[in-house]
Amino acid sequence: MRLVFMGTPDFAVPALRALHRAGHEIVAVYSQPPRPAGRGKALRASPVQQAAETLGLPVRHPLSLRRNQEKWDAFAALGADAAVVAAYGLILPQPMLDAPRRGCLNIHASLLPRWRGASPIQSAILAGDTQSGVTIMQMEAGLDTGPMLLSHAVPITPHTTASTLHDALAELGADLILRVLAENPPPQPQPEAGVTYAPRLTRDDGRIDWAEDASAIDRRVRALTPWPGTFTTLEDGTVLKIGAAELVNDQATAPPGTVLDSRLNIACGHGVIRLTRLQRPGRGMMDASDFLRGQPLPPGTRLGASHPAPDHD
């Protein structure tokens, strides 16, 4: 089948590779332009662009698609049977949605209509959902409102992180889009009930509120690592990024945010959580035991003073 592929981050790469491996003719790959990255701020191509170039596929990266007849005409001239879209990052105008013979097919990382929007993976973990999944959707003008073609669920366990769920759903999305192209299942309207929206995340979403239940803090750490990352602060304003934590079967015996012992058990609004990986500014993420050798946090230390979100990697 003659395809256009549109995607940007790592999530989209397995689908691109699967389509190419299956023998589909990918006539163009659309991806976000290279962006400054790393401490040197050198321009870096997106994961999808890097994968496409490795496969020898032509890449286009327009800055915008709105009110641009020239870009619309160039897209239509590709004569695609379908466009496969996975976390591309730009809104497709109606002329582009209508151009391919089978329209534009979106690989969305949730069980629609739950978690339409920008952060479905993180939002599912934050909310305490017991399952997530992938939906292949026929795109229309609304935000993730189009009819569904195929979906499949995966469990969310107490140990699921955004990283592990991301990787599982990326591979699942690759499998499902191959099935949709081969089987052409009939579209089914999304249910009107159960619609939720996943907002775009910012660094400040990672701030830990120690007055929350330990279970909610655990979900926040699992949901927001690696992006945008979770953090807390010391009384002197030092920002500590939290890379991993685990629930402790105990009750808090001190105010929320208090370090309870040398194992970095922290009192929460209800329950206790243990910090197992941390990072201070200018250093890498490390296990708690290694961290404490360079930054002691004695029992009684209070975490969580209000300071700006960190900007270190």
Tab-separated table of C-alpha atoms in Angstrom:
chain	number	residue	atom	x	y	z
A	1	MET	CA	0.000	0.000	0.000
A	2	ARG	CA	1.181	3.517	-0.786
A	3	LEU	CA	1.552	5.371	2.533
A	4	VAL	CA	2.599	8.639	4.107
A	5	PHE	CA	3.908	8.305	7.664
A	6	MET	CA	3.632	11.215	10.119
A	7	GLY	CA	5.275	11.023	13.553
A	8	THR	CA	7.992	12.526	15.707
A	9	PRO	CA	8.977	10.823	19.018
A	10	ASP	CA	10.224	7.357	19.936
A	11	PHE	CA	6.637	6.141	20.313
A	12	ALA	CA	6.141	6.311	16.530
A	13	VAL	CA	9.341	4.527	15.487
A	14	PRO	CA	8.149	0.883	15.881
A	15	ALA	CA	5.160	1.586	13.617
A	16	LEU	CA	7.346	3.160	10.934
A	17	ARG	CA	9.740	0.226	10.997
A	18	ALA	CA	6.901	-2.319	10.966
A	19	LEU	CA	5.235	-0.702	7.945
A	20	HIS	CA	8.523	-0.626	6.068
A	21	ARG	CA	9.319	-4.227	7.025
A	22	ALA	CA	5.857	-5.344	5.853
A	23	GLY	CA	6.613	-4.033	2.364
A	24	HIS	CA	4.363	-0.986	2.279
A	25	GLU	CA	5.550	1.804	0.000
A	26	ILE	CA	6.253	4.784	2.271
A	27	VAL	CA	6.442	7.695	-0.147
A	28	ALA	CA	7.179	10.369	2.476
A	29	VAL	CA	7.749	10.743	6.207
A	30	TYR	CA	6.595	13.905	7.967
A	31	SER	CA	8.233	14.790	11.276
A	32	GLN	CA	8.836	17.817	13.485
A	33	PRO	CA	11.921	19.848	12.470
A	34	PRO	CA	15.249	19.259	14.241
A	35	ARG	CA	15.330	21.009	17.622
A	36	PRO	CA	18.140	22.193	19.913
A	37	ALA	CA	18.943	19.443	22.406
A	38	GLY	CA	21.478	18.630	25.095
A	39	ARG	CA	23.705	21.017	26.968
A	40	GLY	CA	25.316	22.216	23.754
A	41	LYS	CA	21.881	22.940	22.188
A	42	ALA	CA	22.975	21.463	18.867
A	43	LEU	CA	20.155	20.701	16.437
A	44	ARG	CA	18.966	17.117	16.748
A	45	ALA	CA	16.654	15.313	14.338
A	46	SER	CA	13.606	13.618	15.824
A	47	PRO	CA	13.681	9.861	16.473
A	48	VAL	CA	11.317	9.340	13.545
A	49	GLN	CA	13.489	11.361	11.181
A	50	GLN	CA	16.559	9.408	12.275
A	51	ALA	CA	14.770	6.099	11.714
A	52	ALA	CA	13.416	7.219	8.344
A	53	GLU	CA	16.840	8.293	7.110
A	54	THR	CA	18.292	4.955	8.207
A	55	LEU	CA	15.612	3.247	6.107
A	56	GLY	CA	16.342	5.526	3.153
A	57	LEU	CA	12.960	7.273	3.273
A	58	PRO	CA	12.451	10.928	2.285
A	59	VAL	CA	11.618	13.226	5.210
A	60	ARG	CA	9.653	16.459	5.254
A	61	HIS	CA	9.419	18.687	8.316
A	62	PRO	CA	7.215	21.752	7.728
A	63	LEU	CA	7.016	24.226	10.584
A	64	SER	CA	3.254	24.625	10.142
A	65	LEU	CA	0.435	23.209	8.024
A	66	ARG	CA	-2.235	25.829	8.717
A	67	ARG	CA	-3.516	27.974	5.856
A	68	ASN	CA	-0.815	26.713	3.536
A	69	GLN	CA	-2.256	25.612	0.219
A	70	GLU	CA	1.199	24.830	-1.153
A	71	LYS	CA	1.833	22.303	1.639
A	72	TRP	CA	-1.638	20.807	1.196
A	73	ASP	CA	-1.120	20.397	-2.542
A	74	ALA	CA	2.289	18.795	-2.011
A	75	PHE	CA	0.728	16.316	0.407
A	76	ALA	CA	-2.139	15.465	-1.964
A	77	ALA	CA	0.306	15.050	-4.855
A	78	LEU	CA	1.866	12.080	-3.062
A	79	GLY	CA	-1.190	10.051	-4.065
A	80	ALA	CA	-1.231	8.066	-0.828
A	81	ASP	CA	-3.720	5.322	-0.089
A	82	ALA	CA	-3.513	6.298	3.579
A	83	ALA	CA	-1.541	8.434	5.995
A	84	VAL	CA	-0.476	6.801	9.271
A	85	VAL	CA	-0.133	9.329	12.093
A	86	ALA	CA	1.533	8.627	15.456
A	87	ALA	CA	2.284	11.507	17.846
A	88	TYR	CA	3.161	13.829	14.969
A	89	GLY	CA	2.675	17.102	16.842
A	90	LEU	CA	0.937	19.253	14.212
A	91	ILE	CA	-2.798	19.574	13.562
A	92	LEU	CA	-3.766	18.303	10.113
A	93	PRO	CA	-6.126	20.656	8.242
A	94	GLN	CA	-9.216	19.171	6.617
A	95	PRO	CA	-7.759	19.171	3.066
A	96	MET	CA	-4.955	16.921	4.303
A	97	LEU	CA	-7.326	14.667	6.232
A	98	ASP	CA	-9.335	14.192	3.051
A	99	ALA	CA	-6.447	13.684	0.619
A	100	PRO	CA	-5.501	9.979	1.067
A	101	ARG	CA	-7.920	7.422	-0.370
A	102	ARG	CA	-8.450	5.783	3.048
A	103	GLY	CA	-7.912	8.985	4.988
A	104	CYS	CA	-5.553	9.521	7.912
A	105	LEU	CA	-5.233	6.784	10.536
A	106	ASN	CA	-4.057	7.717	14.011
A	107	ILE	CA	-2.250	5.413	16.454
A	108	HIS	CA	-3.459	6.724	19.824
A	109	ALA	CA	-2.022	5.467	23.126
A	110	SER	CA	-5.262	4.975	25.061
A	111	LEU	CA	-8.566	3.151	24.957
A	112	LEU	CA	-10.680	5.893	23.483
A	113	PRO	CA	-12.732	7.815	24.433
A	114	ARG	CA	-10.733	7.756	27.685
A	115	TRP	CA	-7.686	10.027	27.635
A	116	ARG	CA	-8.019	12.002	24.467
A	117	GLY	CA	-5.226	14.549	24.193
A	118	ALA	CA	-1.530	15.005	24.740
A	119	SER	CA	-0.532	12.774	27.700
A	120	PRO	CA	-2.639	9.586	27.645
A	121	ILE	CA	0.081	7.288	29.000
A	122	GLN	CA	0.947	9.466	31.988
A	123	SER	CA	-2.676	10.354	32.705
A	124	ALA	CA	-3.741	6.707	32.888
A	125	ILE	CA	-1.088	5.914	35.511
A	126	LEU	CA	-1.752	9.101	37.478
A	127	ALA	CA	-5.459	8.314	37.650
A	128	GLY	CA	-4.844	4.805	38.942
A	129	ASP	CA	-6.353	3.112	35.874
A	130	THR	CA	-5.982	-0.669	35.805
A	131	GLN	CA	-5.605	-0.812	32.033
A	132	SER	CA	-4.501	1.218	29.034
A	133	GLY	CA	-4.145	0.290	25.394
A	134	VAL	CA	-3.978	1.501	21.814
A	135	THR	CA	-6.796	2.648	19.567
A	136	ILE	CA	-6.437	3.007	15.799
A	137	MET	CA	-8.730	5.860	14.877
A	138	GLN	CA	-9.936	7.433	11.633
A	139	MET	CA	-8.885	11.047	12.049
A	140	GLU	CA	-11.296	13.964	11.819
A	141	ALA	CA	-11.134	17.635	12.748
A	142	GLY	CA	-11.915	17.147	16.482
A	143	LEU	CA	-9.304	16.273	19.110
A	144	ASP	CA	-9.126	12.450	19.005
A	145	THR	CA	-12.855	12.245	18.304
A	146	GLY	CA	-12.838	10.154	15.130
A	147	PRO	CA	-14.385	6.696	14.719
A	148	MET	CA	-12.440	3.725	16.028
A	149	LEU	CA	-11.127	0.992	13.764
A	150	LEU	CA	-9.358	-1.348	16.192
A	151	SER	CA	-8.231	-1.315	19.828
A	152	HIS	CA	-6.500	-3.606	22.293
A	153	ALA	CA	-5.989	-3.322	26.052
A	154	VAL	CA	-2.940	-3.959	28.238
A	155	PRO	CA	-2.906	-4.070	32.063
A	156	ILE	CA	-1.457	-1.365	34.282
A	157	THR	CA	0.082	-2.987	37.365
A	158	PRO	CA	1.318	-1.379	40.605
A	159	HIS	CA	4.805	-1.484	39.073
A	160	THR	CA	3.988	-0.066	35.635
A	161	THR	CA	5.935	3.076	34.757
A	162	ALA	CA	5.447	5.549	31.945
A	163	SER	CA	8.537	4.109	30.261
A	164	THR	CA	7.403	0.489	30.355
A	165	LEU	CA	3.861	1.369	29.280
A	166	HIS	CA	5.168	3.624	26.497
A	167	ASP	CA	7.295	0.825	25.065
A	168	ALA	CA	4.510	-1.753	25.286
A	169	LEU	CA	1.991	0.540	23.589
A	170	ALA	CA	4.453	1.574	20.868
A	171	GLU	CA	4.927	-2.076	19.881
A	172	LEU	CA	1.195	-2.758	20.170
A	173	GLY	CA	0.431	0.234	17.949
A	174	ALA	CA	2.769	-1.140	15.287
A	175	ASP	CA	0.942	-4.467	15.310
A	176	LEU	CA	-2.528	-2.916	15.230
A	177	ILE	CA	-1.841	-0.540	12.328
A	178	LEU	CA	-0.656	-3.479	10.214
A	179	ARG	CA	-3.910	-5.284	10.983
A	180	VAL	CA	-6.037	-2.248	10.141
A	181	LEU	CA	-4.346	-1.778	6.785
A	182	ALA	CA	-4.736	-5.468	5.960
A	183	GLU	CA	-8.259	-6.047	7.286
A	184	ASN	CA	-9.909	-2.636	6.744
A	185	PRO	CA	-12.309	-3.032	9.706
A	186	PRO	CA	-15.517	-0.956	9.713
A	187	PRO	CA	-15.322	2.277	11.737
A	188	GLN	CA	-17.231	2.426	15.023
A	189	PRO	CA	-18.271	5.752	16.601
A	190	GLN	CA	-16.703	6.502	19.959
A	191	PRO	CA	-19.071	6.165	22.931
A	192	GLU	CA	-20.411	9.448	24.214
A	193	ALA	CA	-19.905	8.350	27.830
A	194	GLY	CA	-16.500	8.031	29.452
A	195	VAL	CA	-14.709	10.873	27.657
A	196	THR	CA	-11.667	12.192	29.542
A	197	TYR	CA	-8.861	14.506	28.462
A	198	ALA	CA	-5.128	14.159	29.047
A	199	PRO	CA	-3.542	17.629	29.377
A	200	ARG	CA	-0.178	18.699	28.059
A	201	LEU	CA	2.358	18.249	30.845
A	202	THR	CA	4.732	20.869	32.244
A	203	ARG	CA	7.732	20.551	34.558
A	204	ASP	CA	5.683	21.838	37.481
A	205	ASP	CA	3.371	18.815	37.215
A	206	GLY	CA	6.279	16.846	38.674
A	207	ARG	CA	6.320	18.731	41.987
A	208	ILE	CA	5.641	16.301	44.840
A	209	ASP	CA	2.970	17.345	47.340
A	210	TRP	CA	3.831	15.323	50.427
A	211	ALA	CA	0.363	15.925	51.862
A	212	GLU	CA	-1.006	13.505	49.252
A	213	ASP	CA	-1.456	9.813	49.978
A	214	ALA	CA	1.653	7.703	49.486
A	215	SER	CA	-0.144	5.744	46.745
A	216	ALA	CA	-0.834	8.950	44.782
A	217	ILE	CA	2.793	10.051	45.123
A	218	ASP	CA	3.948	6.616	43.961
A	219	ARG	CA	1.745	6.920	40.865
A	220	ARG	CA	3.084	10.400	40.157
A	221	VAL	CA	6.686	9.187	40.245
A	222	ARG	CA	5.868	6.218	37.985
A	223	ALA	CA	3.794	8.340	35.603
A	224	LEU	CA	6.089	11.333	35.187
A	225	THR	CA	9.484	9.611	34.872
A	226	PRO	CA	11.356	10.375	32.667
A	227	TRP	CA	9.263	13.357	31.506
A	228	PRO	CA	8.694	15.848	32.999
A	229	GLY	CA	10.262	14.164	36.020
A	230	THR	CA	9.247	14.443	39.660
A	231	PHE	CA	11.050	16.576	42.215
A	232	THR	CA	11.047	17.917	45.724
A	233	THR	CA	13.131	20.523	47.534
A	234	LEU	CA	15.223	20.882	50.672
A	235	GLU	CA	14.781	23.716	53.126
A	236	ASP	CA	17.733	25.575	51.573
A	237	GLY	CA	16.075	25.467	48.148
A	238	THR	CA	18.133	22.609	46.683
A	239	VAL	CA	16.030	20.755	44.134
A	240	LEU	CA	16.103	16.963	44.258
A	241	LYS	CA	14.792	15.020	41.285
A	242	ILE	CA	13.190	11.688	42.142
A	243	GLY	CA	13.826	8.861	39.706
A	244	ALA	CA	12.104	6.000	41.524
A	245	ALA	CA	10.255	5.249	44.745
A	246	GLU	CA	8.335	2.431	46.381
A	247	LEU	CA	5.462	2.153	48.791
A	248	VAL	CA	6.201	1.138	52.371
A	249	ASN	CA	3.681	-0.790	54.457
A	250	ASP	CA	3.730	1.640	57.351
A	251	GLN	CA	1.910	4.656	58.728
A	252	ALA	CA	3.354	8.148	58.946
A	253	THR	CA	4.563	9.195	62.399
A	254	ALA	CA	5.604	12.742	61.482
A	255	PRO	CA	4.357	15.666	59.375
A	256	PRO	CA	4.192	15.116	55.591
A	257	GLY	CA	7.574	15.469	53.888
A	258	THR	CA	9.607	14.402	56.922
A	259	VAL	CA	12.532	12.018	56.431
A	260	LEU	CA	11.797	9.217	58.897
A	261	ASP	CA	14.997	7.177	58.854
A	262	SER	CA	18.273	6.390	57.094
A	263	ARG	CA	16.453	4.362	54.399
A	264	LEU	CA	14.811	7.536	53.051
A	265	ASN	CA	11.333	6.595	54.137
A	266	ILE	CA	9.263	9.775	53.819
A	267	ALA	CA	6.053	10.603	55.670
A	268	CYS	CA	3.100	11.375	53.401
A	269	GLY	CA	-0.375	12.682	54.104
A	270	HIS	CA	-1.391	9.067	54.525
A	271	GLY	CA	1.214	6.316	54.489
A	272	VAL	CA	4.947	6.220	53.786
A	273	ILE	CA	7.002	6.117	50.604
A	274	ARG	CA	10.675	5.267	50.169
A	275	LEU	CA	12.859	7.174	47.703
A	276	THR	CA	15.136	4.750	45.839
A	277	ARG	CA	16.707	6.901	43.113
A	278	LEU	CA	17.535	10.621	43.333
A	279	GLN	CA	19.470	13.329	41.548
A	280	ARG	CA	20.808	16.646	42.745
A	281	PRO	CA	21.753	19.532	40.420
A	282	GLY	CA	24.869	18.928	38.381
A	283	ARG	CA	24.951	15.189	39.051
A	284	GLY	CA	23.470	12.097	37.462
A	285	MET	CA	20.577	10.049	38.769
A	286	MET	CA	21.798	7.507	41.333
A	287	ASP	CA	20.600	4.904	43.808
A	288	ALA	CA	19.614	6.262	47.205
A	289	SER	CA	22.584	4.646	48.971
A	290	ASP	CA	25.060	6.336	46.614
A	291	PHE	CA	23.163	9.624	46.834
A	292	LEU	CA	23.311	9.678	50.633
A	293	ARG	CA	27.088	9.326	50.654
A	294	GLY	CA	27.364	12.752	49.045
A	295	GLN	CA	24.170	14.386	50.360
A	296	PRO	CA	23.118	13.161	53.838
A	297	LEU	CA	19.432	13.576	54.633
A	298	PRO	CA	19.198	12.828	58.359
A	299	PRO	CA	15.912	11.847	60.010
A	300	GLY	CA	13.816	14.923	60.706
A	301	THR	CA	14.796	16.664	57.453
A	302	ARG	CA	11.737	18.298	55.871
A	303	LEU	CA	11.178	18.080	52.143
A	304	GLY	CA	8.887	20.084	49.940
A	305	ALA	CA	9.475	23.812	50.399
A	306	SER	CA	8.012	25.741	47.467
A	307	HIS	CA	10.688	26.536	44.864
A	308	PRO	CA	10.759	26.684	41.038
A	309	ALA	CA	10.730	23.479	39.027
A	310	PRO	CA	14.193	22.179	38.069
A	311	ASP	CA	15.717	22.833	34.672
A	312	HIS	CA	18.604	20.366	34.931
A	313	ASP	CA	18.538	17.091	32.983
